[in-house]
Short mmCIF file of C-alpha atoms and ligand atoms in Angstrom, two decimals:
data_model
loop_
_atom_site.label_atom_id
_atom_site.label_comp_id
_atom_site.label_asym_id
_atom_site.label_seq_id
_atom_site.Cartn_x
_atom_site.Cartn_y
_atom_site.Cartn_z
CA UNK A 1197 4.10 22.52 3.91
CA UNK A 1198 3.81 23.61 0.25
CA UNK A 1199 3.93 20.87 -2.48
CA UNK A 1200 7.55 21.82 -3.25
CA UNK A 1201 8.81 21.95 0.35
CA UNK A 1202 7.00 17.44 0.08
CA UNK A 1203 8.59 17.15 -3.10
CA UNK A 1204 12.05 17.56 -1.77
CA UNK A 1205 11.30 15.34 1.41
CA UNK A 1206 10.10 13.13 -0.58
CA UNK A 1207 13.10 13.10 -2.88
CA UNK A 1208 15.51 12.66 0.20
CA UNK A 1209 13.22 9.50 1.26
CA UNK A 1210 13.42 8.27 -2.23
CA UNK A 1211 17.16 8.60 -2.03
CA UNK A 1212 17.24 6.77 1.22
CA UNK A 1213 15.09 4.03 0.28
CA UNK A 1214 17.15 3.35 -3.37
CA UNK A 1215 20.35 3.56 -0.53
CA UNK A 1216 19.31 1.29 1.85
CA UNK A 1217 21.57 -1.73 1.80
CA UNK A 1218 20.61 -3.22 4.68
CA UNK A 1219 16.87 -4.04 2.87
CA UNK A 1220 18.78 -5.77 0.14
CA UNK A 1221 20.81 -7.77 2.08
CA UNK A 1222 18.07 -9.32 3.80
CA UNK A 1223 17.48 -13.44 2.55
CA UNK A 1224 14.47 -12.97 0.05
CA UNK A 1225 14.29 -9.59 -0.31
CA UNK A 1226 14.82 -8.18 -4.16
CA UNK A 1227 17.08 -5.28 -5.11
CA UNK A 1228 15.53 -2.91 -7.22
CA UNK A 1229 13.38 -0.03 -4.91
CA UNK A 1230 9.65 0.75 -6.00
CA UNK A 1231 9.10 3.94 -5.15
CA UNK A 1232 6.15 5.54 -4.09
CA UNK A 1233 3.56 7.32 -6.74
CA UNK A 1234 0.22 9.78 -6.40
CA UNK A 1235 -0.95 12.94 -5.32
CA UNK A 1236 1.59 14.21 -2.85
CA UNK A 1237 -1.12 16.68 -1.60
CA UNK A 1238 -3.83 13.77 -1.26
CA UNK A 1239 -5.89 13.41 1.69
CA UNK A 1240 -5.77 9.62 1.21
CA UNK A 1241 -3.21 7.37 1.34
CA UNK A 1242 -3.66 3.78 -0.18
CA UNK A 1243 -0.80 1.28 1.74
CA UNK A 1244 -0.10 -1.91 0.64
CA UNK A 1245 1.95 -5.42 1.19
CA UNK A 1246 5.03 -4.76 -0.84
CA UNK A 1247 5.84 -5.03 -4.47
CA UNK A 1248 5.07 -7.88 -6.82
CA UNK A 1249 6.95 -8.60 -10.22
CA UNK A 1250 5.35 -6.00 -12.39
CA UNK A 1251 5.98 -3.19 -9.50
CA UNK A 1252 9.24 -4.33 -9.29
CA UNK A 1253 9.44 -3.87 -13.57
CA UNK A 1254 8.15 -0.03 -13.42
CA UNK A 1255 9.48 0.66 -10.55
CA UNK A 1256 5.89 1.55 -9.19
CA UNK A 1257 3.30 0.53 -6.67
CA UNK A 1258 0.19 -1.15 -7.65
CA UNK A 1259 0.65 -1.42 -11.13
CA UNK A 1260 0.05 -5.22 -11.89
CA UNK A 1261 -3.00 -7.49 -12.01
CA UNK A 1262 -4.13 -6.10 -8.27
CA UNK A 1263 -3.24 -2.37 -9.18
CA UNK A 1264 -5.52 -2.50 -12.25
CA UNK A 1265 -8.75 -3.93 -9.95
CA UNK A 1266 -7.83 -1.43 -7.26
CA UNK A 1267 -7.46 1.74 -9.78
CA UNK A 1268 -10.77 0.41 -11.65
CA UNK A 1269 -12.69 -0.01 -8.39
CA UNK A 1270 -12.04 3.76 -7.07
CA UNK A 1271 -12.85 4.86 -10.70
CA UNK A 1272 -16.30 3.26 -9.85
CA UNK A 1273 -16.58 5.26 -6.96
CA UNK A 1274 -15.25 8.35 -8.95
CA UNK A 1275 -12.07 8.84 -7.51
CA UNK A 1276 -8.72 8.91 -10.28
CA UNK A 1277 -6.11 6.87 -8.14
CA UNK A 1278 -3.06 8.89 -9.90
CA UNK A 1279 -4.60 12.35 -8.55
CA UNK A 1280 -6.87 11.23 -5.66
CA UNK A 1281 -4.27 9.14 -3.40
CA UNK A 1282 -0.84 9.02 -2.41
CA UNK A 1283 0.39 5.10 -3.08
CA UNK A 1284 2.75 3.24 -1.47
CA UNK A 1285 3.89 0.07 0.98
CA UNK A 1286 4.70 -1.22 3.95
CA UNK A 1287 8.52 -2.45 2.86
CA UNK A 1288 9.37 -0.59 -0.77
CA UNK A 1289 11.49 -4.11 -2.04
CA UNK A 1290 10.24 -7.56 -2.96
CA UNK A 1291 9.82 -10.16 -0.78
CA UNK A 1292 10.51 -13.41 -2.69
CA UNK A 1293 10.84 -17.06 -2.85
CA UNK A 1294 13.32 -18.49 -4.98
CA UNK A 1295 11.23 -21.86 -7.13
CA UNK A 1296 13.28 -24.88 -8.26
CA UNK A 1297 12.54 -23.52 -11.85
CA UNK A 1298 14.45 -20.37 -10.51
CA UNK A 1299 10.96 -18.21 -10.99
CA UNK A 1300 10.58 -15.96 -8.37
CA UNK A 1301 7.21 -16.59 -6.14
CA UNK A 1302 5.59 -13.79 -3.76
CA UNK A 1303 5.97 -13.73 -0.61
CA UNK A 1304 4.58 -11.95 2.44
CA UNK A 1305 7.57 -9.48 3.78
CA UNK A 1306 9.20 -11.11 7.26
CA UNK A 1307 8.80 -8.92 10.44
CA UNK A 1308 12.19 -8.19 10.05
CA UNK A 1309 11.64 -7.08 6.44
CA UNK A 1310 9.23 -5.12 7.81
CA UNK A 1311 11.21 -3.52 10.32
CA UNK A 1312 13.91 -2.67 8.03
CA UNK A 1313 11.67 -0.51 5.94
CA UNK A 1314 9.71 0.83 8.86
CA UNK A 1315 10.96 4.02 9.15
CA UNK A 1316 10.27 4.57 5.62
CA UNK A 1317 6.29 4.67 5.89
CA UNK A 1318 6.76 6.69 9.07
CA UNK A 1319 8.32 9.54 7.35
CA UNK A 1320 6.18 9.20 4.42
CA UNK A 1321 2.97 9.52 6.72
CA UNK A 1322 4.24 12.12 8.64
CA UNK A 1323 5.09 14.44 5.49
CA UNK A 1324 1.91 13.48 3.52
CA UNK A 1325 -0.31 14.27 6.39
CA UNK A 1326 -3.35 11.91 5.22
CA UNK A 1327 -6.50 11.82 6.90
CA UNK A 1328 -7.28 8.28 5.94
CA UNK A 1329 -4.98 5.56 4.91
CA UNK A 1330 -6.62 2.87 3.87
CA UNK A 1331 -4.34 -0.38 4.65
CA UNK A 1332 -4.92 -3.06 2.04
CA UNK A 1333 -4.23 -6.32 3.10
CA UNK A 1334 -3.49 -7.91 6.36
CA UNK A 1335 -0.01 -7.34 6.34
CA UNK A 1336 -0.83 -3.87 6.06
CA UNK A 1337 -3.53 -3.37 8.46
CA UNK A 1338 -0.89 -4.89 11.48
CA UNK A 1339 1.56 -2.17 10.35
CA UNK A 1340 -1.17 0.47 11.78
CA UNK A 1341 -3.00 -2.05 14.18
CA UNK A 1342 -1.18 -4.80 15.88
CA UNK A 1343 -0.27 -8.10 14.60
CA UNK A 1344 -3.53 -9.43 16.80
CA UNK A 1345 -5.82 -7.29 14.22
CA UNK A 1346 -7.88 -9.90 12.30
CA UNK A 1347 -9.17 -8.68 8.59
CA UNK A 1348 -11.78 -11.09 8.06
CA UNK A 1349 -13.61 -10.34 11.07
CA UNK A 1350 -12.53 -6.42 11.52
CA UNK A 1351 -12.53 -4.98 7.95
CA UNK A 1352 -14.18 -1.85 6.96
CA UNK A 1353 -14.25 0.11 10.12
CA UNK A 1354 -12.01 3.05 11.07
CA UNK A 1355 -9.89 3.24 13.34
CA UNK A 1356 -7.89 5.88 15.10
CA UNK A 1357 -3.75 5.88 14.38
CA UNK A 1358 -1.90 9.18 15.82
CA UNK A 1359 -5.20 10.99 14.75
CA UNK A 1360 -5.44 9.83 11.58
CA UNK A 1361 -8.34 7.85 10.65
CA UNK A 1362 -7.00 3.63 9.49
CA UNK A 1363 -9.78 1.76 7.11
CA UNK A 1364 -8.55 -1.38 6.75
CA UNK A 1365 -10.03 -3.92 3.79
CA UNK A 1366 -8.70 -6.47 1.77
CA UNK A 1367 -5.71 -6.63 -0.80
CA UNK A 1368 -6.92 -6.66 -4.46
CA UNK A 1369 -4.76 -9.58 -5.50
CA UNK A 1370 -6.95 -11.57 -2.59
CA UNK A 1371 -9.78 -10.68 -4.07
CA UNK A 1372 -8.58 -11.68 -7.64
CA UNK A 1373 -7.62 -14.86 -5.64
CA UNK A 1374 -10.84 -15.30 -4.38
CA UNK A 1375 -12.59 -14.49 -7.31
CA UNK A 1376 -10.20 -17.39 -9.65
CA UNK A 1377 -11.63 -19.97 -7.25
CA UNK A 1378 -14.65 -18.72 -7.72
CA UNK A 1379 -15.69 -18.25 -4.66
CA UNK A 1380 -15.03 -14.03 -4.97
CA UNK A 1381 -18.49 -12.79 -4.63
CA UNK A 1382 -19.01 -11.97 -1.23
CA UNK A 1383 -15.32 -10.59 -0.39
CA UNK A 1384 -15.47 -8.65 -3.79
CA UNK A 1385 -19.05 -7.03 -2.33
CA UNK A 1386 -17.26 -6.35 1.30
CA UNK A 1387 -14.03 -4.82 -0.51
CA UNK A 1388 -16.15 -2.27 -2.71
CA UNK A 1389 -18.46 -1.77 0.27
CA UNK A 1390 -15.06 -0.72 2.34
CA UNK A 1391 -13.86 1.23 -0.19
CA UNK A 1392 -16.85 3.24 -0.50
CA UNK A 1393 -16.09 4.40 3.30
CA UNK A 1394 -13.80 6.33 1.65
CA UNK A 1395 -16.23 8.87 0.83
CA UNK A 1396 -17.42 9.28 4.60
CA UNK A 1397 -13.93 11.17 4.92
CA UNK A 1398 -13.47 12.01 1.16
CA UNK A 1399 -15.37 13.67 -1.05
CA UNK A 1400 -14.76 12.47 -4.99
CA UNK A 1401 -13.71 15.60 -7.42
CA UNK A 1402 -17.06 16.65 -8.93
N1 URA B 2595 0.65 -5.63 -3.99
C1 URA B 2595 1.04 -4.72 -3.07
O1 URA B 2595 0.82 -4.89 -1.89
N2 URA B 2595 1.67 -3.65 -3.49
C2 URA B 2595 1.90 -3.41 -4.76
O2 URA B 2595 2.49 -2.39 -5.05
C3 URA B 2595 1.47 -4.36 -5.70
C4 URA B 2595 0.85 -5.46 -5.29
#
């Protein structure tokens, strides 16, 4: 399909997901939709978790404290994530836990969250036509491999969804996690080593 012909299914999804009522209902769940962003022609597709404060700001995917390590680690590896990927989520609204203070704390989406916003990805996928999606996070990875799938022992391999090719690695904000406790070195090695898979299926722009 020509880049116009995405851009107006892409609109329509847009439309649906800023519609979709039943999302915002749910306990938890925020009400401002962050849309997805990239390369509509990619061969890539980066999915994550959902969206955190600053996504939820901008209205954007990945554009917080994890968005900046992701973007700088495919820069490393020559790849521009604006023109290189198409970037989006597994649910499109926050998932949130209300503090006593009244600050809003993170939360991994429920299944039915999940659910809600399934059909979303689906139709994304299915217009985008990716030949790798690279699910970050575990969350992420069960979306395209079971719940069973288990990231710490099974990153960094591919694996076969409806013929497209699934390489699952960690989410950047575990990493930045991992590496505030200090204890980041070897899962910041594994999640540039899985990102550099990439290339098996991508080649970088010259
Ligand atoms: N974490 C995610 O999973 N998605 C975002 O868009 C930002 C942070």
């Amino acid at each position: 399909m020509s880049k116009i012909g995405k851009s107006q299914v892409i609109k329509q999804i847009r439309e649906d997901i800023a519609n979709c009522d039943f999302c915002r209902m749910l306990a938890g769940v925020g009400d401002i939709p962050v849309f997805p962003r990239g390369n509509l022609d990619a061969a890539c597709m980066l999915v994550g978790e959902g969206p955190g404060e600053q996504e939820e700001k901008q209205q954007k995917p990945f554009v917080g404290a994890a968005g900046r390590l992701l973007e700088e680690t495919l820069k490393n590896l020559g790849f521009d994530i604006e023109h290189d990927f198409y970037i989006t989520n597994i649910v499109k609204y926050r998932s949130f836990n209300t503090l006593p203070s009244g600050r809003k704390a993170n939360k991994p989406p429920t299944v039915k969250h999940i659910n809600a916003e399934r059909d979303f990805l689906e139709r994304e996928i299915a217009i985008i036509k990716p030949k790798l999606i690279v699910a970050l996070g575990a969350k992420a990875s069960q979306w395209f491999l079971g719940k069973g799938f288990k990231l710490t022992q099974d990153h960094g391999k591919f694996y076969n969804w409806h013929g497209i090719e699934v390489l699952p690695t960690y989410h950047p904000a575990a990493i930045l996690r991992a590496r505030a406790a200090g204890n980041g070195g070897e899962r910041v090695q594994d999640f540039k080593q899985d990102l550099q898979k990439i290339k098996e299926i991508i080649n970088p722009p010259l």
